Amino acid sequence: MKVQSAMFYFPEEVIEHIFSFLTHHPDRNTVSTVCKAWYKIERLSRCEVFVGNCYAIRPDRAAARFPGLRSLTLKGKPHFADFDLVPPDWGGLAGPWIEAMARSCPNLEELRMKRMVVSDESLELLVHAFPNFKALVLVSCEGFSTDGLAAVARSCKSLRELDLQENEIEDRGPRWLNSFPDMCTSLVSLNFACLKGEVNLKSLERLVCRSPNLKCLRLNRAVPVETLAKIMNQCPNLEDLGTGSLLADQFSEAYVSLISALQKCKKLRSLSGFWDASPLCLLAVYPICANLTGLNLSYAPTVQGQDFINLIQHCVKLLRLWVLDSVGDKGLAVVASACKELQELRVFPSDLFAAGPATVTEEGLVAISTGCPKLNSLLYFCHSMTNSALITVSKNCPNFTRFRLCILEPRKPDPATNEPLDEGFGAVVKTCKNLRRFSISGLLTDQVFYYIGKYAKALEMLSIAFAGDTDQGMTYVLNGCKNLRKLEIRDCPFGDGALLADVTKYETMRSLWMSSCDISLRGCKALATKMPSLNVEIINEWEAEMEENLNNGVAEVISNNNNKHINNGNDERKVEKLYVYRTVGGPRTDAPDFVWTL
Amino acid sequence: MEGKSSYGGNMEYLKATELKLGPPGTDILQEATSGVSTRPKKRAVTGPTEQHTKSKVQVVGWPPVRPQRMNSFRARRNETVDESGGVYVKVSMDGAPYLRNIDLKILHGYKELRTILEGMFKCSSLGGAEGYDEEGYAITYEDKDGDLMLVGDVPWEMFVSSCKRLRIMKGSEARGLS
């Protein structure tokens, strides 16, 4: 009490100055709840806001609360949308957010969005409404075209960052690169690797020429080696490079030019791209490998076998490596012996339909864990895994914060013992006390969930597929994982009992996703009734389609107010997809006809 | 588990007392409200209970790989054409230690394909040693859509343009196809 009244007499500027040392969002959120005065000071001085679920709050409310906002991060669709489990037109629209910001937050400089739908019109509005706009980062977004990019290029007077990662962008021609005005010299980071179409190479060269501050440049596949060489010669200070197509004739001028250009780039730390990489072009890369901290070969199936080994053995400072499983256990063994500092490894599947000789198995993973004890982040696709391998891996690498293992065949047991993989994954949660993200696969019973609930106290995100036996499995997780924020489940036999085991838990989490499980409409309705602070949404494309057919092909928009389907009496129907999240924004007003809020 | 069986029991009761809007004998509406059992094509078949590791299992969204990566695999498969215009496809045979590559463009039909394949794989350990019945295997291929097809159904030209890789299946798996 004494402290509080003493603080009350501090001038606002002093309190604001104290708050400026709080950079962690949760801390700022906490101080804003202390008292009205602090709430006001905090909100007016807040520069960065992170909204993990764009439907957790209405855009107007967020914009009005933080008028001084400079940087906004937004996430839209649930994670499983990445794997086509969320129908198109589900939502996650950026438009309302950009409009709300345009009304209330004129100082906006940075916008980062993930899994949202952005239209070209919204991009136009973005660059005209915010005179200081500097950085646009779009990850896994869709709904816009190269025309929208042209608008961004054209109008941003001091654009620093345009970072497009894995978006679906409609190609309307290569002219967008021409749209950067001649006076634009402020670019620090440009990434258009996900663009599928051609780019105007001359415009690209000219843009790079007049961007002395360029540190990160990621090209798309349409950029040939000739252009890459010219560009590299212009930016010796480049730190992060994504190549275009690396196909080149060994006697070509382009190849020779590339070698000398690369050698000049003393600051280069991160490489990606490598499309169509010929072994000769890889030779050009060897001289800079010793300084690399990041290497992404996951779009380069041509880099395998001895070519991969020759390349990777030089990369002694590597921290982050993304590869395809075509490098094989042999390739991973070389990684283990060369890359002692490795912290993050991702091994993606290259051929989804055959377990050929050159894919990875548990041996590769064990080798990595033995050679790279600093490993803390793993994504590993393989055809099989054993309990003993997982136990060994967790002993060798107790520092995992992210552990995602995907065995390609659902419900596959340990091939050595024919047993479930409960013990193996159990060992991971027991040993890795800092585990924040976990994805499990293979044959798994309720036992693995018992272990997760008991040991994974730091766990924030859990992804489960084709696992478990009874409701008890899910209940273990809900009861035990105190820090759980996101739970996503598909094809598991969890029913209403599990869903309703601890309903208040969902208020402490960002979201729950359940698809192809055993929950019924009755269970979902019960949840919605008990917890009004949650949006309980079910996605039933099938029934919406039925409605269309019944009306003789005349599509009828079923608004959320029309309870025809929800209340036609048959509550025992299984719910195909359920998405539950906490919100202060009430039910969605933009939900399509196949999304029903209960 | 208990929940499951009582759910089943309720369904029988509900079905019996349900009012149907269509004339007797039409099943459309009954399907519309019966829930899990009669889901149409959109519902995925979950998990392979059969032993076909190579046949395509149509599980939606599995493995959890982004569409951009999936598409780049497919795009890559379409690029097995070399500069001289040959169409090289990999050929695997169950049990053989390594795969082969053949150029479909130089062949003129199915009979020639069969002859070439017999020649290629006769020396593998599963070839002559056990005196296997020549009709005990089936030649299959993976087409542009990723489906496993039996060789010989479509005209030769169409086959060459859509074949991405060949697989010689043996024994019991093969019998199921013919």
JSON list of C-alpha atoms in Angstrom, two decimals, chain A residues 176-336:
[
{"chain": "A", "resi": 176, "resn": "TRP", "atom": "CA", "xyz": [5.91, -4.68, -59.44]},
{"chain": "A", "resi": 177, "resn": "LEU", "atom": "CA", "xyz": [9.68, -4.43, -59.03]},
{"chain": "A", "resi": 178, "resn": "ASN", "atom": "CA", "xyz": [9.70, -1.41, -61.34]},
{"chain": "A", "resi": 179, "resn": "SER", "atom": "CA", "xyz": [7.38, 0.32, -58.91]},
{"chain": "A", "resi": 180, "resn": "PHE", "atom": "CA", "xyz": [10.08, 1.10, -56.39]},
{"chain": "A", "resi": 181, "resn": "PRO", "atom": "CA", "xyz": [10.72, 4.78, -56.99]},
{"chain": "A", "resi": 182, "resn": "ASP", "atom": "CA", "xyz": [14.20, 5.86, -58.00]},
{"chain": "A", "resi": 183, "resn": "MET", "atom": "CA", "xyz": [14.60, 7.78, -54.77]},
{"chain": "A", "resi": 184, "resn": "CYS", "atom": "CA", "xyz": [13.94, 4.68, -52.68]},
{"chain": "A", "resi": 185, "resn": "THR", "atom": "CA", "xyz": [17.28, 3.78, -51.21]},
{"chain": "A", "resi": 186, "resn": "SER", "atom": "CA", "xyz": [16.25, 2.61, -47.78]},
{"chain": "A", "resi": 187, "resn": "LEU", "atom": "CA", "xyz": [15.79, -1.11, -48.32]},
{"chain": "A", "resi": 188, "resn": "VAL", "atom": "CA", "xyz": [17.46, -3.31, -45.75]},
{"chain": "A", "resi": 189, "resn": "SER", "atom": "CA", "xyz": [15.56, -6.55, -46.30]},
{"chain": "A", "resi": 190, "resn": "LEU", "atom": "CA", "xyz": [13.79, -7.89, -49.39]},
{"chain": "A", "resi": 191, "resn": "ASN", "atom": "CA", "xyz": [12.43, -11.41, -49.61]},
{"chain": "A", "resi": 192, "resn": "PHE", "atom": "CA", "xyz": [10.31, -12.54, -52.54]},
{"chain": "A", "resi": 193, "resn": "ALA", "atom": "CA", "xyz": [11.40, -16.18, -52.66]},
{"chain": "A", "resi": 194, "resn": "CYS", "atom": "CA", "xyz": [7.82, -17.47, -52.59]},
{"chain": "A", "resi": 195, "resn": "LEU", "atom": "CA", "xyz": [6.83, -15.62, -55.75]},
{"chain": "A", "resi": 196, "resn": "LYS", "atom": "CA", "xyz": [6.19, -18.11, -58.48]},
{"chain": "A", "resi": 197, "resn": "GLY", "atom": "CA", "xyz": [6.41, -15.92, -61.55]},
{"chain": "A", "resi": 198, "resn": "GLU", "atom": "CA", "xyz": [9.05, -14.06, -63.46]},
{"chain": "A", "resi": 199, "resn": "VAL", "atom": "CA", "xyz": [10.66, -10.88, -62.20]},
{"chain": "A", "resi": 200, "resn": "ASN", "atom": "CA", "xyz": [12.07, -8.01, -64.17]},
{"chain": "A", "resi": 201, "resn": "LEU", "atom": "CA", "xyz": [15.79, -8.67, -63.83]},
{"chain": "A", "resi": 202, "resn": "LYS", "atom": "CA", "xyz": [16.98, -5.25, -64.88]},
{"chain": "A", "resi": 203, "resn": "SER", "atom": "CA", "xyz": [14.72, -3.60, -62.32]},
{"chain": "A", "resi": 204, "resn": "LEU", "atom": "CA", "xyz": [16.03, -5.93, -59.69]},
{"chain": "A", "resi": 205, "resn": "GLU", "atom": "CA", "xyz": [19.63, -5.06, -60.49]},
{"chain": "A", "resi": 206, "resn": "ARG", "atom": "CA", "xyz": [18.88, -1.34, -60.44]},
{"chain": "A", "resi": 207, "resn": "LEU", "atom": "CA", "xyz": [17.04, -1.64, -57.14]},
{"chain": "A", "resi": 208, "resn": "VAL", "atom": "CA", "xyz": [19.92, -3.46, -55.54]},
{"chain": "A", "resi": 209, "resn": "CYS", "atom": "CA", "xyz": [22.38, -0.93, -56.90]},
{"chain": "A", "resi": 210, "resn": "ARG", "atom": "CA", "xyz": [20.64, 1.90, -55.13]},
{"chain": "A", "resi": 211, "resn": "SER", "atom": "CA", "xyz": [20.16, 0.09, -51.83]},
{"chain": "A", "resi": 212, "resn": "PRO", "atom": "CA", "xyz": [23.43, 0.43, -49.96]},
{"chain": "A", "resi": 213, "resn": "ASN", "atom": "CA", "xyz": [21.89, -0.77, -46.70]},
{"chain": "A", "resi": 214, "resn": "LEU", "atom": "CA", "xyz": [20.71, -4.09, -48.06]},
{"chain": "A", "resi": 215, "resn": "LYS", "atom": "CA", "xyz": [21.50, -6.87, -45.59]},
{"chain": "A", "resi": 216, "resn": "CYS", "atom": "CA", "xyz": [18.98, -9.54, -46.47]},
{"chain": "A", "resi": 217, "resn": "LEU", "atom": "CA", "xyz": [18.00, -10.50, -50.00]},
{"chain": "A", "resi": 218, "resn": "ARG", "atom": "CA", "xyz": [16.05, -13.61, -50.93]},
{"chain": "A", "resi": 219, "resn": "LEU", "atom": "CA", "xyz": [15.35, -14.14, -54.60]},
{"chain": "A", "resi": 220, "resn": "ASN", "atom": "CA", "xyz": [12.89, -16.45, -56.27]},
{"chain": "A", "resi": 221, "resn": "ARG", "atom": "CA", "xyz": [13.54, -19.30, -58.62]},
{"chain": "A", "resi": 222, "resn": "ALA", "atom": "CA", "xyz": [13.15, -17.11, -61.70]},
{"chain": "A", "resi": 223, "resn": "VAL", "atom": "CA", "xyz": [16.38, -15.24, -61.03]},
{"chain": "A", "resi": 224, "resn": "PRO", "atom": "CA", "xyz": [19.28, -16.85, -62.93]},
{"chain": "A", "resi": 225, "resn": "VAL", "atom": "CA", "xyz": [22.91, -17.12, -61.96]},
{"chain": "A", "resi": 226, "resn": "GLU", "atom": "CA", "xyz": [23.95, -14.23, -64.20]},
{"chain": "A", "resi": 227, "resn": "THR", "atom": "CA", "xyz": [21.75, -11.83, -62.30]},
{"chain": "A", "resi": 228, "resn": "LEU", "atom": "CA", "xyz": [22.77, -13.28, -58.97]},
{"chain": "A", "resi": 229, "resn": "ALA", "atom": "CA", "xyz": [26.43, -12.66, -59.77]},
{"chain": "A", "resi": 230, "resn": "LYS", "atom": "CA", "xyz": [25.74, -9.06, -60.76]},
{"chain": "A", "resi": 231, "resn": "ILE", "atom": "CA", "xyz": [23.77, -8.48, -57.58]},
{"chain": "A", "resi": 232, "resn": "MET", "atom": "CA", "xyz": [26.39, -10.04, -55.34]},
{"chain": "A", "resi": 233, "resn": "ASN", "atom": "CA", "xyz": [28.99, -7.75, -56.82]},
{"chain": "A", "resi": 234, "resn": "GLN", "atom": "CA", "xyz": [26.86, -4.79, -55.82]},
{"chain": "A", "resi": 235, "resn": "CYS", "atom": "CA", "xyz": [26.33, -5.82, -52.20]},
{"chain": "A", "resi": 236, "resn": "PRO", "atom": "CA", "xyz": [29.42, -7.10, -50.50]},
{"chain": "A", "resi": 237, "resn": "ASN", "atom": "CA", "xyz": [27.77, -6.38, -47.14]},
{"chain": "A", "resi": 238, "resn": "LEU", "atom": "CA", "xyz": [25.01, -8.89, -47.59]},
{"chain": "A", "resi": 239, "resn": "GLU", "atom": "CA", "xyz": [24.41, -11.04, -44.52]},
{"chain": "A", "resi": 240, "resn": "ASP", "atom": "CA", "xyz": [21.50, -13.20, -45.63]},
{"chain": "A", "resi": 241, "resn": "LEU", "atom": "CA", "xyz": [21.15, -14.48, -49.18]},
{"chain": "A", "resi": 242, "resn": "GLY", "atom": "CA", "xyz": [18.49, -16.59, -50.83]},
{"chain": "A", "resi": 243, "resn": "THR", "atom": "CA", "xyz": [19.71, -17.60, -54.26]},
{"chain": "A", "resi": 244, "resn": "GLY", "atom": "CA", "xyz": [17.58, -17.97, -57.32]},
{"chain": "A", "resi": 245, "resn": "SER", "atom": "CA", "xyz": [18.07, -20.87, -59.66]},
{"chain": "A", "resi": 246, "resn": "LEU", "atom": "CA", "xyz": [21.63, -22.17, -59.33]},
{"chain": "A", "resi": 247, "resn": "LEU", "atom": "CA", "xyz": [21.86, -23.87, -62.67]},
{"chain": "A", "resi": 248, "resn": "ALA", "atom": "CA", "xyz": [25.00, -22.86, -64.51]},
{"chain": "A", "resi": 249, "resn": "ASP", "atom": "CA", "xyz": [27.46, -24.04, -67.09]},
{"chain": "A", "resi": 250, "resn": "GLN", "atom": "CA", "xyz": [30.91, -24.40, -65.54]},
{"chain": "A", "resi": 251, "resn": "PHE", "atom": "CA", "xyz": [32.57, -22.47, -68.33]},
{"chain": "A", "resi": 252, "resn": "SER", "atom": "CA", "xyz": [30.14, -19.62, -68.31]},
{"chain": "A", "resi": 253, "resn": "GLU", "atom": "CA", "xyz": [31.11, -16.12, -67.40]},
{"chain": "A", "resi": 254, "resn": "ALA", "atom": "CA", "xyz": [28.24, -16.10, -64.98]},
{"chain": "A", "resi": 255, "resn": "TYR", "atom": "CA", "xyz": [29.70, -18.93, -62.98]},
{"chain": "A", "resi": 256, "resn": "VAL", "atom": "CA", "xyz": [33.14, -17.38, -62.80]},
{"chain": "A", "resi": 257, "resn": "SER", "atom": "CA", "xyz": [31.60, -14.09, -61.83]},
{"chain": "A", "resi": 258, "resn": "LEU", "atom": "CA", "xyz": [29.56, -15.77, -59.11]},
{"chain": "A", "resi": 259, "resn": "ILE", "atom": "CA", "xyz": [32.62, -17.33, -57.52]},
{"chain": "A", "resi": 260, "resn": "SER", "atom": "CA", "xyz": [34.46, -14.04, -57.22]},
{"chain": "A", "resi": 261, "resn": "ALA", "atom": "CA", "xyz": [31.36, -12.19, -56.05]},
{"chain": "A", "resi": 262, "resn": "LEU", "atom": "CA", "xyz": [30.66, -14.69, -53.30]},
{"chain": "A", "resi": 263, "resn": "GLN", "atom": "CA", "xyz": [34.19, -14.51, -52.04]},
{"chain": "A", "resi": 264, "resn": "LYS", "atom": "CA", "xyz": [33.82, -10.77, -51.54]},
{"chain": "A", "resi": 265, "resn": "CYS", "atom": "CA", "xyz": [30.83, -11.23, -49.26]},
{"chain": "A", "resi": 266, "resn": "LYS", "atom": "CA", "xyz": [32.68, -11.52, -46.01]},
{"chain": "A", "resi": 267, "resn": "LYS", "atom": "CA", "xyz": [29.60, -10.90, -43.91]},
{"chain": "A", "resi": 268, "resn": "LEU", "atom": "CA", "xyz": [27.41, -13.59, -45.40]},
{"chain": "A", "resi": 269, "resn": "ARG", "atom": "CA", "xyz": [26.00, -15.74, -42.61]},
{"chain": "A", "resi": 270, "resn": "SER", "atom": "CA", "xyz": [22.85, -17.29, -43.97]},
{"chain": "A", "resi": 271, "resn": "LEU", "atom": "CA", "xyz": [22.11, -19.05, -47.26]},
{"chain": "A", "resi": 272, "resn": "SER", "atom": "CA", "xyz": [18.91, -20.43, -48.75]},
{"chain": "A", "resi": 273, "resn": "GLY", "atom": "CA", "xyz": [17.28, -21.06, -52.13]},
{"chain": "A", "resi": 274, "resn": "PHE", "atom": "CA", "xyz": [19.57, -23.40, -54.04]},
{"chain": "A", "resi": 275, "resn": "TRP", "atom": "CA", "xyz": [16.93, -24.24, -56.59]},
{"chain": "A", "resi": 276, "resn": "ASP", "atom": "CA", "xyz": [18.14, -26.64, -59.28]},
{"chain": "A", "resi": 277, "resn": "ALA", "atom": "CA", "xyz": [21.61, -26.38, -57.80]},
{"chain": "A", "resi": 278, "resn": "SER", "atom": "CA", "xyz": [24.20, -28.02, -59.98]},
{"chain": "A", "resi": 279, "resn": "PRO", "atom": "CA", "xyz": [27.22, -29.53, -58.16]},
{"chain": "A", "resi": 280, "resn": "LEU", "atom": "CA", "xyz": [29.42, -26.90, -59.81]},
{"chain": "A", "resi": 281, "resn": "CYS", "atom": "CA", "xyz": [27.53, -24.02, -58.35]},
{"chain": "A", "resi": 282, "resn": "LEU", "atom": "CA", "xyz": [27.89, -25.65, -54.99]},
{"chain": "A", "resi": 283, "resn": "LEU", "atom": "CA", "xyz": [31.64, -25.52, -55.44]},
{"chain": "A", "resi": 284, "resn": "ALA", "atom": "CA", "xyz": [31.34, -21.76, -55.62]},
{"chain": "A", "resi": 285, "resn": "VAL", "atom": "CA", "xyz": [29.76, -21.74, -52.19]},
{"chain": "A", "resi": 286, "resn": "TYR", "atom": "CA", "xyz": [32.48, -23.71, -50.38]},
{"chain": "A", "resi": 287, "resn": "PRO", "atom": "CA", "xyz": [34.73, -20.72, -49.58]},
{"chain": "A", "resi": 288, "resn": "ILE", "atom": "CA", "xyz": [32.04, -19.01, -47.53]},
{"chain": "A", "resi": 289, "resn": "CYS", "atom": "CA", "xyz": [30.73, -22.09, -45.72]},
{"chain": "A", "resi": 290, "resn": "ALA", "atom": "CA", "xyz": [33.08, -21.73, -42.78]},
{"chain": "A", "resi": 291, "resn": "ASN", "atom": "CA", "xyz": [31.28, -18.60, -41.61]},
{"chain": "A", "resi": 292, "resn": "LEU", "atom": "CA", "xyz": [27.72, -19.72, -42.21]},
{"chain": "A", "resi": 293, "resn": "THR", "atom": "CA", "xyz": [25.35, -19.86, -39.27]},
{"chain": "A", "resi": 294, "resn": "GLY", "atom": "CA", "xyz": [22.21, -20.65, -41.27]},
{"chain": "A", "resi": 295, "resn": "LEU", "atom": "CA", "xyz": [21.70, -22.96, -44.26]},
{"chain": "A", "resi": 296, "resn": "ASN", "atom": "CA", "xyz": [18.40, -23.89, -45.89]},
{"chain": "A", "resi": 297, "resn": "LEU", "atom": "CA", "xyz": [18.58, -26.66, -48.49]},
{"chain": "A", "resi": 298, "resn": "SER", "atom": "CA", "xyz": [15.00, -27.79, -48.08]},
{"chain": "A", "resi": 299, "resn": "TYR", "atom": "CA", "xyz": [14.01, -26.81, -51.60]},
{"chain": "A", "resi": 300, "resn": "ALA", "atom": "CA", "xyz": [17.06, -28.40, -53.18]},
{"chain": "A", "resi": 301, "resn": "PRO", "atom": "CA", "xyz": [16.58, -32.09, -53.84]},
{"chain": "A", "resi": 302, "resn": "THR", "atom": "CA", "xyz": [19.54, -31.96, -56.21]},
{"chain": "A", "resi": 303, "resn": "VAL", "atom": "CA", "xyz": [21.87, -31.42, -53.26]},
{"chain": "A", "resi": 304, "resn": "GLN", "atom": "CA", "xyz": [22.26, -34.92, -51.90]},
{"chain": "A", "resi": 305, "resn": "GLY", "atom": "CA", "xyz": [24.72, -37.74, -51.55]},
{"chain": "A", "resi": 306, "resn": "GLN", "atom": "CA", "xyz": [28.35, -36.74, -51.87]},
{"chain": "A", "resi": 307, "resn": "ASP", "atom": "CA", "xyz": [27.47, -33.21, -52.99]},
{"chain": "A", "resi": 308, "resn": "PHE", "atom": "CA", "xyz": [25.77, -32.59, -49.69]},
{"chain": "A", "resi": 309, "resn": "ILE", "atom": "CA", "xyz": [28.59, -34.13, -47.70]},
{"chain": "A", "resi": 310, "resn": "ASN", "atom": "CA", "xyz": [31.20, -32.05, -49.50]},
{"chain": "A", "resi": 311, "resn": "LEU", "atom": "CA", "xyz": [29.24, -28.91, -48.72]},
{"chain": "A", "resi": 312, "resn": "ILE", "atom": "CA", "xyz": [28.26, -29.52, -45.15]},
{"chain": "A", "resi": 313, "resn": "GLN", "atom": "CA", "xyz": [31.62, -30.63, -43.87]},
{"chain": "A", "resi": 314, "resn": "HIS", "atom": "CA", "xyz": [32.88, -27.08, -44.23]},
{"chain": "A", "resi": 315, "resn": "CYS", "atom": "CA", "xyz": [30.02, -25.55, -42.26]},
{"chain": "A", "resi": 316, "resn": "VAL", "atom": "CA", "xyz": [31.60, -25.75, -38.86]},
{"chain": "A", "resi": 317, "resn": "LYS", "atom": "CA", "xyz": [29.83, -22.77, -37.35]},
{"chain": "A", "resi": 318, "resn": "LEU", "atom": "CA", "xyz": [26.36, -23.75, -38.46]},
{"chain": "A", "resi": 319, "resn": "LEU", "atom": "CA", "xyz": [23.57, -23.05, -35.99]},
{"chain": "A", "resi": 320, "resn": "ARG", "atom": "CA", "xyz": [20.54, -23.69, -38.14]},
{"chain": "A", "resi": 321, "resn": "LEU", "atom": "CA", "xyz": [20.17, -26.33, -40.86]},
{"chain": "A", "resi": 322, "resn": "TRP", "atom": "CA", "xyz": [17.11, -27.21, -42.96]},
{"chain": "A", "resi": 323, "resn": "VAL", "atom": "CA", "xyz": [17.46, -30.17, -45.32]},
{"chain": "A", "resi": 324, "resn": "LEU", "atom": "CA", "xyz": [15.51, -32.85, -47.16]},
{"chain": "A", "resi": 325, "resn": "ASP", "atom": "CA", "xyz": [15.56, -36.44, -46.01]},
{"chain": "A", "resi": 326, "resn": "SER", "atom": "CA", "xyz": [17.30, -37.36, -49.25]},
{"chain": "A", "resi": 327, "resn": "VAL", "atom": "CA", "xyz": [20.58, -36.50, -47.52]},
{"chain": "A", "resi": 328, "resn": "GLY", "atom": "CA", "xyz": [20.06, -39.77, -45.66]},
{"chain": "A", "resi": 329, "resn": "ASP", "atom": "CA", "xyz": [21.47, -41.04, -42.39]},
{"chain": "A", "resi": 330, "resn": "LYS", "atom": "CA", "xyz": [24.88, -40.83, -43.99]},
{"chain": "A", "resi": 331, "resn": "GLY", "atom": "CA", "xyz": [24.49, -37.13, -44.62]},
{"chain": "A", "resi": 332, "resn": "LEU", "atom": "CA", "xyz": [23.25, -36.56, -41.10]},
{"chain": "A", "resi": 333, "resn": "ALA", "atom": "CA", "xyz": [26.27, -38.41, -39.73]},
{"chain": "A", "resi": 334, "resn": "VAL", "atom": "CA", "xyz": [28.50, -35.91, -41.49]},
{"chain": "A", "resi": 335, "resn": "VAL", "atom": "CA", "xyz": [26.44, -33.05, -40.07]},
{"chain": "A", "resi": 336, "resn": "ALA", "atom": "CA", "xyz": [26.94, -34.55, -36.63]}
]
